[in-house]
PDB file of C-alpha atoms in Angstrom:
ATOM      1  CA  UNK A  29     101.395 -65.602 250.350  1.00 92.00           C
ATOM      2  CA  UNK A  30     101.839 -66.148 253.379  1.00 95.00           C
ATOM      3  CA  UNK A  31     100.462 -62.970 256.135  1.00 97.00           C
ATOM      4  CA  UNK A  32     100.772 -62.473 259.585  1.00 98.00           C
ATOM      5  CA  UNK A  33      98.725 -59.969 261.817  1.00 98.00           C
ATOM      6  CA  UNK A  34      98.455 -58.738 265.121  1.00 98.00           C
ATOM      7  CA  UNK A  35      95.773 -57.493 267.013  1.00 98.00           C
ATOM      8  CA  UNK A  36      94.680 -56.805 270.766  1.00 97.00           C
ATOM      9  CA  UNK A  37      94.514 -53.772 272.854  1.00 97.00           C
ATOM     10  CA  UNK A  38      96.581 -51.066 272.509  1.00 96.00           C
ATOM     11  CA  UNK A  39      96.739 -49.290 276.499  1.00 98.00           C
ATOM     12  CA  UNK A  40      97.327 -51.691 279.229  1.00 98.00           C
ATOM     13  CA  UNK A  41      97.321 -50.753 283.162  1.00 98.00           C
ATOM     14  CA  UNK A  42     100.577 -51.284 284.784  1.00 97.00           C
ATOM     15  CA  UNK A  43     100.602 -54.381 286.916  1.00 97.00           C
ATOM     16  CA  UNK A  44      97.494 -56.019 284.393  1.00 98.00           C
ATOM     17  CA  UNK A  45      98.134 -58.254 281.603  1.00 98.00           C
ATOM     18  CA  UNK A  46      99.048 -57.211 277.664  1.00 98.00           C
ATOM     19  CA  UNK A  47      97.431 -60.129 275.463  1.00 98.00           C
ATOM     20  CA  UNK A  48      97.870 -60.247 271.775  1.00 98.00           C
ATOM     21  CA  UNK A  49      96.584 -62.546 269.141  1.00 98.00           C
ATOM     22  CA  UNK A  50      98.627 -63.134 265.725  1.00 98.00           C
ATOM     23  CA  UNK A  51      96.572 -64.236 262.986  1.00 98.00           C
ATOM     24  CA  UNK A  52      98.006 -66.112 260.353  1.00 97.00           C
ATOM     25  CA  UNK A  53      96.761 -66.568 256.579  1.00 96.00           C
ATOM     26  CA  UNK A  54      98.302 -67.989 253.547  1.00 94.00           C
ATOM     27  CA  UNK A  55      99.558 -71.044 255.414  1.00 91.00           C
ATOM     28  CA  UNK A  56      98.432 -73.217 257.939  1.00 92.00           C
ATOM     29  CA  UNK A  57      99.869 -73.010 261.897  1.00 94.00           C
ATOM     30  CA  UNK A  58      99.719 -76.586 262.406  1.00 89.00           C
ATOM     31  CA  UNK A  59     102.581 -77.362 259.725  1.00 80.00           C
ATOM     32  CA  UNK A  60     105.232 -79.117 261.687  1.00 79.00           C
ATOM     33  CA  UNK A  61     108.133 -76.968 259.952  1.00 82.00           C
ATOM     34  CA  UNK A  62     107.696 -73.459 261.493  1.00 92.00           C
ATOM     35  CA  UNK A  63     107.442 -72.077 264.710  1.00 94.00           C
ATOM     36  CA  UNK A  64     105.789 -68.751 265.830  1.00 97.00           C
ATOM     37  CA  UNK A  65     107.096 -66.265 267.950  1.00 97.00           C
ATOM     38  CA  UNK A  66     106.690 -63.516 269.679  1.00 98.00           C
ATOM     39  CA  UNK A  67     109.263 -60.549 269.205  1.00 98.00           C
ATOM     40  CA  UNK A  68     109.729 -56.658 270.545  1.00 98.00           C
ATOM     41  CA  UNK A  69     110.963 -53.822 270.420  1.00 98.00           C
ATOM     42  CA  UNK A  70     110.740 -50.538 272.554  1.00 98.00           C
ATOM     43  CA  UNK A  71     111.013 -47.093 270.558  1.00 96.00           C
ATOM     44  CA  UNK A  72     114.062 -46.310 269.322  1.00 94.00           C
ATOM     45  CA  UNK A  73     116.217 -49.404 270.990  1.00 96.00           C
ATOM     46  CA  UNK A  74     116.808 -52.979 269.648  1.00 97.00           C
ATOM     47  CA  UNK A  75     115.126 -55.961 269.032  1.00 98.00           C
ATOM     48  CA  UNK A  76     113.908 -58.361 271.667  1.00 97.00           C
ATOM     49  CA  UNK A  77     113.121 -62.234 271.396  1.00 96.00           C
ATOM     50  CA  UNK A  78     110.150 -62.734 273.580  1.00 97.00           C
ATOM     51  CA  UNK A  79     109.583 -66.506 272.918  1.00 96.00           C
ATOM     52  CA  UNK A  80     108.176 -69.547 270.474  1.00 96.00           C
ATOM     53  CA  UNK A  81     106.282 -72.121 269.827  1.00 96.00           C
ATOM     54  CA  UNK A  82     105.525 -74.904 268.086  1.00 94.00           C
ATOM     55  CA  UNK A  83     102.547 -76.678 266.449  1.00 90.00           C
ATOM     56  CA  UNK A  84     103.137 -79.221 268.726  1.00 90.00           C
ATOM     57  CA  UNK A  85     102.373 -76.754 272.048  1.00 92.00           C
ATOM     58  CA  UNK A  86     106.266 -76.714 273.221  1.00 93.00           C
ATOM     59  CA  UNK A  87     107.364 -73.565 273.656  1.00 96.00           C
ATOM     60  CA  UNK A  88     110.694 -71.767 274.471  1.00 94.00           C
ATOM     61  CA  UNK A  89     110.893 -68.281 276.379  1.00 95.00           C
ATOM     62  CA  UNK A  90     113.350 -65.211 276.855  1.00 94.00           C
ATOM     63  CA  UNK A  91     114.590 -65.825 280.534  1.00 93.00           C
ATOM     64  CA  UNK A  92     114.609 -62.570 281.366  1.00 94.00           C
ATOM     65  CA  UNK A  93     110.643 -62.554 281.034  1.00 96.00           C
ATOM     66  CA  UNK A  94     109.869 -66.896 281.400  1.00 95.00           C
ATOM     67  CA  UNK A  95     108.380 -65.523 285.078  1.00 96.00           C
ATOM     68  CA  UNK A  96     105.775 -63.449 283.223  1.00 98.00           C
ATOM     69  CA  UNK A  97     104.678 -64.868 279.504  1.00 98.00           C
ATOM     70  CA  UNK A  98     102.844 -67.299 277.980  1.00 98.00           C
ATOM     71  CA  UNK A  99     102.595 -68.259 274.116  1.00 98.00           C
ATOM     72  CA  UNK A 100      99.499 -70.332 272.811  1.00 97.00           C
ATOM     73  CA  UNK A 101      98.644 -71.913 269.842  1.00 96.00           C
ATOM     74  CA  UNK A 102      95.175 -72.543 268.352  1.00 95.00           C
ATOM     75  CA  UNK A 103      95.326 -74.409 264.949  1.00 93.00           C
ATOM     76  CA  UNK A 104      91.841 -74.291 264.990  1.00 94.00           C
ATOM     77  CA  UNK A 105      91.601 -70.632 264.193  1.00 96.00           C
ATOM     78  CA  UNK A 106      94.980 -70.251 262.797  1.00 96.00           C
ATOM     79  CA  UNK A 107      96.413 -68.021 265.511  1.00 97.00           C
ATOM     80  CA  UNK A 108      98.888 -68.099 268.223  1.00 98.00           C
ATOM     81  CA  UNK A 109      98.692 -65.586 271.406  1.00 98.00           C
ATOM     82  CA  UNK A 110     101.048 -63.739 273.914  1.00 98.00           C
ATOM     83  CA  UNK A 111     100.198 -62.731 277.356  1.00 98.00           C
ATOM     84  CA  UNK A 112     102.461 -60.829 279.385  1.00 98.00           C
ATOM     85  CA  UNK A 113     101.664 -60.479 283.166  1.00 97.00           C
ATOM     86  CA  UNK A 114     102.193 -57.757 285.823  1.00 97.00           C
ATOM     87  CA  UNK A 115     103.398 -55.171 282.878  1.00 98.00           C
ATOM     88  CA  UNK A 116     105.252 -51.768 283.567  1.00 98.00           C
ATOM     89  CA  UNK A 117     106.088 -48.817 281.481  1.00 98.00           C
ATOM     90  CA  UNK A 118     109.067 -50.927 280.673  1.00 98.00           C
ATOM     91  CA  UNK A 119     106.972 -53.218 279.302  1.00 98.00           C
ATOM     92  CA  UNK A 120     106.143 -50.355 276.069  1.00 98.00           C
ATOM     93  CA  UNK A 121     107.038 -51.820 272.913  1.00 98.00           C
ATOM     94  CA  UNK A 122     106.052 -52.255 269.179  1.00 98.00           C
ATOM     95  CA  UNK A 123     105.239 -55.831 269.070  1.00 98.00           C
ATOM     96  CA  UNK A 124     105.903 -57.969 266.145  1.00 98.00           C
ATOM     97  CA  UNK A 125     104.482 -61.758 265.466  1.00 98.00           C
ATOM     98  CA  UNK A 126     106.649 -63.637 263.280  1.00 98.00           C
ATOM     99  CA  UNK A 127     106.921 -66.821 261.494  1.00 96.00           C
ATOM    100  CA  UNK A 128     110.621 -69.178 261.936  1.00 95.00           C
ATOM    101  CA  UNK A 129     111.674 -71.753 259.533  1.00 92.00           C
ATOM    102  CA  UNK A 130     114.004 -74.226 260.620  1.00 89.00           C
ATOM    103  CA  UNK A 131     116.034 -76.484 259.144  1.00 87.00           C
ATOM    104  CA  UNK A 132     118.653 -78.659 259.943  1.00 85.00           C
ATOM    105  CA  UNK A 133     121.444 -75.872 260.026  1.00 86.00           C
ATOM    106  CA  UNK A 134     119.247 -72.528 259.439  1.00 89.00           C
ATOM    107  CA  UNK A 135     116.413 -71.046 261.477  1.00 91.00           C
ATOM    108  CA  UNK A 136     115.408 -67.463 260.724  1.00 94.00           C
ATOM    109  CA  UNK A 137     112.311 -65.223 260.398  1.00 95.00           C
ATOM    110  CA  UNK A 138     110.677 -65.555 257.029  1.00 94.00           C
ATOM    111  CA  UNK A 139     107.364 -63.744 257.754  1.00 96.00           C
ATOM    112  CA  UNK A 140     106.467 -60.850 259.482  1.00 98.00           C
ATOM    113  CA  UNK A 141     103.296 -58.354 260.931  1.00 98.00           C
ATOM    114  CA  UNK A 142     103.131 -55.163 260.308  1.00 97.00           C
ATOM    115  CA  UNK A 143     103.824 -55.210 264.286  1.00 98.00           C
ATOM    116  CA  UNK A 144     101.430 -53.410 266.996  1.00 98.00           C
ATOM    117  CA  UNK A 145     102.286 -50.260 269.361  1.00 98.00           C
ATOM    118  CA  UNK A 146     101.316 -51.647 272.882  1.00 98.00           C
ATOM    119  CA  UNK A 147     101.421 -48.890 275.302  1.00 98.00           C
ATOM    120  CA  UNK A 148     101.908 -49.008 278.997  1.00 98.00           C
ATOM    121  CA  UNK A 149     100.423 -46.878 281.096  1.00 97.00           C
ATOM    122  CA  UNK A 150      97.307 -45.713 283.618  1.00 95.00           C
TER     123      UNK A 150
ATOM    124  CA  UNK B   3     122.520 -66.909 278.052  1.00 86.00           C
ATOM    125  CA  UNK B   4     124.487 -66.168 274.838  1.00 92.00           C
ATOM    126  CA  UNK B   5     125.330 -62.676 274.401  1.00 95.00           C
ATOM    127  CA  UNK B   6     125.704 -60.882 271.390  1.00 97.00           C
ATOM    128  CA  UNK B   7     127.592 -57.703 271.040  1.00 97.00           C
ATOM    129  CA  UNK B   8     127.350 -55.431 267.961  1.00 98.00           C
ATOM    130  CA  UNK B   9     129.058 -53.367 266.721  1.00 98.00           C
ATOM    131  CA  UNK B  10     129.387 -50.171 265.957  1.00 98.00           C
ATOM    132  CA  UNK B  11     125.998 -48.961 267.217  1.00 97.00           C
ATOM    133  CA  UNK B  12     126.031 -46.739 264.693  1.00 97.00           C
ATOM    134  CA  UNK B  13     128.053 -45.295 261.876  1.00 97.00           C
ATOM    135  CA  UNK B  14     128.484 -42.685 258.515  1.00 97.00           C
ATOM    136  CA  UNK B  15     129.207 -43.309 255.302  1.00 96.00           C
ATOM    137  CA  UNK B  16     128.781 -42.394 251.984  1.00 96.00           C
ATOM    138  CA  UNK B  17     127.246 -43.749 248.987  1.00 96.00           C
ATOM    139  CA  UNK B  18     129.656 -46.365 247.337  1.00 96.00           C
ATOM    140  CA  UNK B  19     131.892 -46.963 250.568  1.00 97.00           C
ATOM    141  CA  UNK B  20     132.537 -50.387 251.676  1.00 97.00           C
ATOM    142  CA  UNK B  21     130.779 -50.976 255.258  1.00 98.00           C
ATOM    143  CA  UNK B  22     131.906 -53.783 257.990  1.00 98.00           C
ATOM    144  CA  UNK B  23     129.160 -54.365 260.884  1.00 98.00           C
ATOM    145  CA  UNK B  24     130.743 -57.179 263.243  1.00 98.00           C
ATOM    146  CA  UNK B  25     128.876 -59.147 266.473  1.00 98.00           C
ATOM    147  CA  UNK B  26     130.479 -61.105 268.461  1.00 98.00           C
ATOM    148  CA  UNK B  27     129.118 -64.189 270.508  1.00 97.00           C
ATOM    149  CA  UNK B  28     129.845 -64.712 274.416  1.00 96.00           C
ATOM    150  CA  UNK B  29     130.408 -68.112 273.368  1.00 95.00           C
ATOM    151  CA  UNK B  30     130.618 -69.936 270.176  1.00 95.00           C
ATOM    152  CA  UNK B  31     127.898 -70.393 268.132  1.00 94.00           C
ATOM    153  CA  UNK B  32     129.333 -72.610 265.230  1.00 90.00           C
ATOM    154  CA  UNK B  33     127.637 -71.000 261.988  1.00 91.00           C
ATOM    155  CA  UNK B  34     124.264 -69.940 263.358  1.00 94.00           C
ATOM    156  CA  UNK B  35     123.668 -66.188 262.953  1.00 97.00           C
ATOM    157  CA  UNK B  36     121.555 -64.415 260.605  1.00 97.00           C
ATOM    158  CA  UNK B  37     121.856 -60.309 259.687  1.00 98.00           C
ATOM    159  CA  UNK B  38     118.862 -58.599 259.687  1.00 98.00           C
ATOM    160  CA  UNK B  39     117.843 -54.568 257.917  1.00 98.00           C
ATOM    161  CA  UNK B  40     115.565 -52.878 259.434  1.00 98.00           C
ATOM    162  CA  UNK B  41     113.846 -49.168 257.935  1.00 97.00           C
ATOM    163  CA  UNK B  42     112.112 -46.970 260.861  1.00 95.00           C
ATOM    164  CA  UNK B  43     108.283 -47.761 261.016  1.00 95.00           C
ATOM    165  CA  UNK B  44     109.023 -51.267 259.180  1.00 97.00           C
ATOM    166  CA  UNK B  45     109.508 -54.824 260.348  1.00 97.00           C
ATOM    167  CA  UNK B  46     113.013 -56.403 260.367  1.00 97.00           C
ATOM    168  CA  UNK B  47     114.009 -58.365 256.611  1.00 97.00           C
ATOM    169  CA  UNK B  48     115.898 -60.813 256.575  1.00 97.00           C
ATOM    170  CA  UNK B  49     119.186 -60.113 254.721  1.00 98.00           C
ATOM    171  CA  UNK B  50     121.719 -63.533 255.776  1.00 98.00           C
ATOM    172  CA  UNK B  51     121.353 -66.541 257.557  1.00 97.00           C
ATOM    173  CA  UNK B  52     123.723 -69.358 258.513  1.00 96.00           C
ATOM    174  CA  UNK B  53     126.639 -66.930 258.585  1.00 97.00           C
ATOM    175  CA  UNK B  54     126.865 -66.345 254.460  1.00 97.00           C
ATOM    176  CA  UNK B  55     123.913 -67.801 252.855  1.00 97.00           C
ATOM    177  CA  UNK B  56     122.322 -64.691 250.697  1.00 98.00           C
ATOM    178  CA  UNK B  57     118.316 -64.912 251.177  1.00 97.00           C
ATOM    179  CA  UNK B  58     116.842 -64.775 248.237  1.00 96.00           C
ATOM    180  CA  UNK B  59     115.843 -61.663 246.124  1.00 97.00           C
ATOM    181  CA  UNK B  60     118.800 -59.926 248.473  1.00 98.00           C
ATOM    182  CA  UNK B  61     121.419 -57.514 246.418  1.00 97.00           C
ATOM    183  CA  UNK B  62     124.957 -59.534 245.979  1.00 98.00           C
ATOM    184  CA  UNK B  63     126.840 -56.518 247.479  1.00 98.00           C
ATOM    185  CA  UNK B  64     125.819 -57.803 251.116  1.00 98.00           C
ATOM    186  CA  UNK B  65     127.827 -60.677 252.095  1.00 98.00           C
ATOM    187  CA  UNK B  66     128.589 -62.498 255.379  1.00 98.00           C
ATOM    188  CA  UNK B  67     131.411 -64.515 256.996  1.00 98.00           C
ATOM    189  CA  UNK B  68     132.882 -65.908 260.477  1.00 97.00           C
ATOM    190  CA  UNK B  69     132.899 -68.856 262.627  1.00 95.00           C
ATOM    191  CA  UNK B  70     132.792 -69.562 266.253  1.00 94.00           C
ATOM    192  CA  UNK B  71     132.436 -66.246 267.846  1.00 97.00           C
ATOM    193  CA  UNK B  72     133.152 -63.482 265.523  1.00 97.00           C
ATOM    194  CA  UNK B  73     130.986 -62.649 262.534  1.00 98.00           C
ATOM    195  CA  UNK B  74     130.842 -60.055 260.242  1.00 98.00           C
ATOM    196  CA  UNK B  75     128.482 -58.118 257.750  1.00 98.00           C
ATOM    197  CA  UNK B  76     129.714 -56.342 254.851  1.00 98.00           C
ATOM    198  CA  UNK B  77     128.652 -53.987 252.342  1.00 98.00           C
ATOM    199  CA  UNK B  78     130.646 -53.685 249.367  1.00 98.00           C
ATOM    200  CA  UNK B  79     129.239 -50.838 247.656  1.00 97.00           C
ATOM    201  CA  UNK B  80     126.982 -48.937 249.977  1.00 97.00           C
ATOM    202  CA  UNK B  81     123.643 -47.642 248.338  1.00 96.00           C
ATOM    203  CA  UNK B  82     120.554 -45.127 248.913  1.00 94.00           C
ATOM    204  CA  UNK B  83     118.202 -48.275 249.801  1.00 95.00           C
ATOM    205  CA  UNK B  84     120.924 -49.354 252.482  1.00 97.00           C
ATOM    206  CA  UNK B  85     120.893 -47.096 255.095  1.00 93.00           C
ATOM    207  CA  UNK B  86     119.201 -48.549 257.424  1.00 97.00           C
ATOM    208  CA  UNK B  87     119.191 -50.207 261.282  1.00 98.00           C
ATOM    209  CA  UNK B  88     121.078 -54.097 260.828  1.00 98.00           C
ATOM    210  CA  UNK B  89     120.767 -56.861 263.502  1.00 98.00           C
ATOM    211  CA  UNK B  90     122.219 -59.607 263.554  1.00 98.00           C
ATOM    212  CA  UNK B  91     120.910 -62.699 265.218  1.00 97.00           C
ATOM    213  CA  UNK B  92     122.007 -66.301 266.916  1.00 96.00           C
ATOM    214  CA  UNK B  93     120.458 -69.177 267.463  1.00 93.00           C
ATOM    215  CA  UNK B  94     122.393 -71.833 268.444  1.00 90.00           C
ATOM    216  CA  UNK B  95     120.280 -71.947 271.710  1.00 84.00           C
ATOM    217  CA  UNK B  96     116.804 -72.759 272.027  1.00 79.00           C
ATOM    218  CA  UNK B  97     116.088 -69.655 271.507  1.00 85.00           C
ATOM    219  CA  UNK B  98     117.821 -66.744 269.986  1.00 91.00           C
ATOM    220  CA  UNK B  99     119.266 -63.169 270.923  1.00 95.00           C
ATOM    221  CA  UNK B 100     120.040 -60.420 268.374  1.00 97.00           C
ATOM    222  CA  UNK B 101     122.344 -57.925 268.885  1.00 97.00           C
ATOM    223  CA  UNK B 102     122.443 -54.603 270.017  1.00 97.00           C
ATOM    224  CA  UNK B 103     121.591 -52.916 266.354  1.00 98.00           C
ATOM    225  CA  UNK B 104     124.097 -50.850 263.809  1.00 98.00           C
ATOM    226  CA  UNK B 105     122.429 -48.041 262.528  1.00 98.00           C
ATOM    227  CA  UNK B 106     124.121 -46.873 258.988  1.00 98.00           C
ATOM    228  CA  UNK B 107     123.549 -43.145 258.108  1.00 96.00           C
ATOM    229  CA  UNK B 108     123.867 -40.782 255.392  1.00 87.00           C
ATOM    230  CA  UNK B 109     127.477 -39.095 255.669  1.00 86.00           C
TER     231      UNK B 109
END
């Protein structure tokens, strides 16, 4: 079975930078079918696609945020990362690792953490 | 960007009524959109992808059609379990937008 789980701090300073760490069990991050991503959501609005990646390193990010994000991978430990720079209050979200299969006409979110309360605020 | 606009945002009905949630693409995006549930506190499940295809272990009373830019989510016999927040979700890009939410309540 496969699990996913996030972890990394829970108040951030506006204007510093919110990293998170998803580690994954159950399966290994460097299979070449999946990629991992990185989605949000602020309390009591809807869901936002931060951005993916793949095994291979390539990655793919929500414009609105490309300036400020980056998504690793480290097959080594089984984990992939976020980092958000220069965050504000808007920036206060529950934030939710996930796992996407793709396939030659489907793609969706399979797996899920238990997703992480990441606070803005000084 | 692809937009995706949902709707309702939110809506009542009873136990046994036949729901419709609908999202519509800014542009077309063939057959790729999945539906989502959501319970407060919980992560999202996945309910539908490719437009109809029924995940697995998901009750037959959800079902989903469209093409191009219209789509739609239906409930044919709303129960207890289903009221919940539903998203639905394209990717036809590189990378995907959901909609603005539906949230079914209790009438």
């Amino acid at each position: 079975q496969v699990r996913l789980q996030e972890s990394g701090p829970g108040l951030v300073r506006p204007s510093q930078t919110l990293s998170l760490t998803c580690t994954v069990s159950g399966g290994s991050i460097g299979s070449g079918r999946y990629y991992w991503s990185w989605i949000r959501q602020p309390a009591e609005k809807g869901l936002e696609y931060i951005g993916r990646i793949f095994s291979s390193g390539s990655t793919n990010y929500n414009p609105s945020l490309k300036s400020r994000v980056t998504i690793s991978i480290d097959t080594s430990k089984n984990q992939f990362s976020l980092r958000l720079n220069s965050v504000t209050a808007a920036d206060t979200a529950v934030y939710y690792c996930a796992r996407v299969l793709s396939g030659s006409y489907y793609e969706y979110f399979d797996y899920w953490g238990q997703g992480t309360l990441v606070t803005v605020s000084s | 960007d692809i937009q995706m606009t949902q709707s309702p945002s939110s809506l009542s009905a009873s136990v046994g009524d036949r729901v419709t949630i609908t999202c519509r693409a800014s542009q077309s995006i063939s057959g790729y959109l999945n539906w989502y549930q959501q319970k407060p506190g919980k992560a999202p499940n996945l309910l539908i992808y490719a437009t109809s295809t029924l995940q697995s272990g998901v009750p037959s009373r959800f079902s989903g059609s469209g093409s191009g830019t219209d789509f739609t989510l239906t409930i044919s016999s709303l129960q207890p379990d289903d009221f919940a927040t539903y998203y639905c979700l394209q990717y036809s890009n590189y990378l995907g937008t959901f909609g603005g939410g539906t949230k079914v309540e209790i009438k």
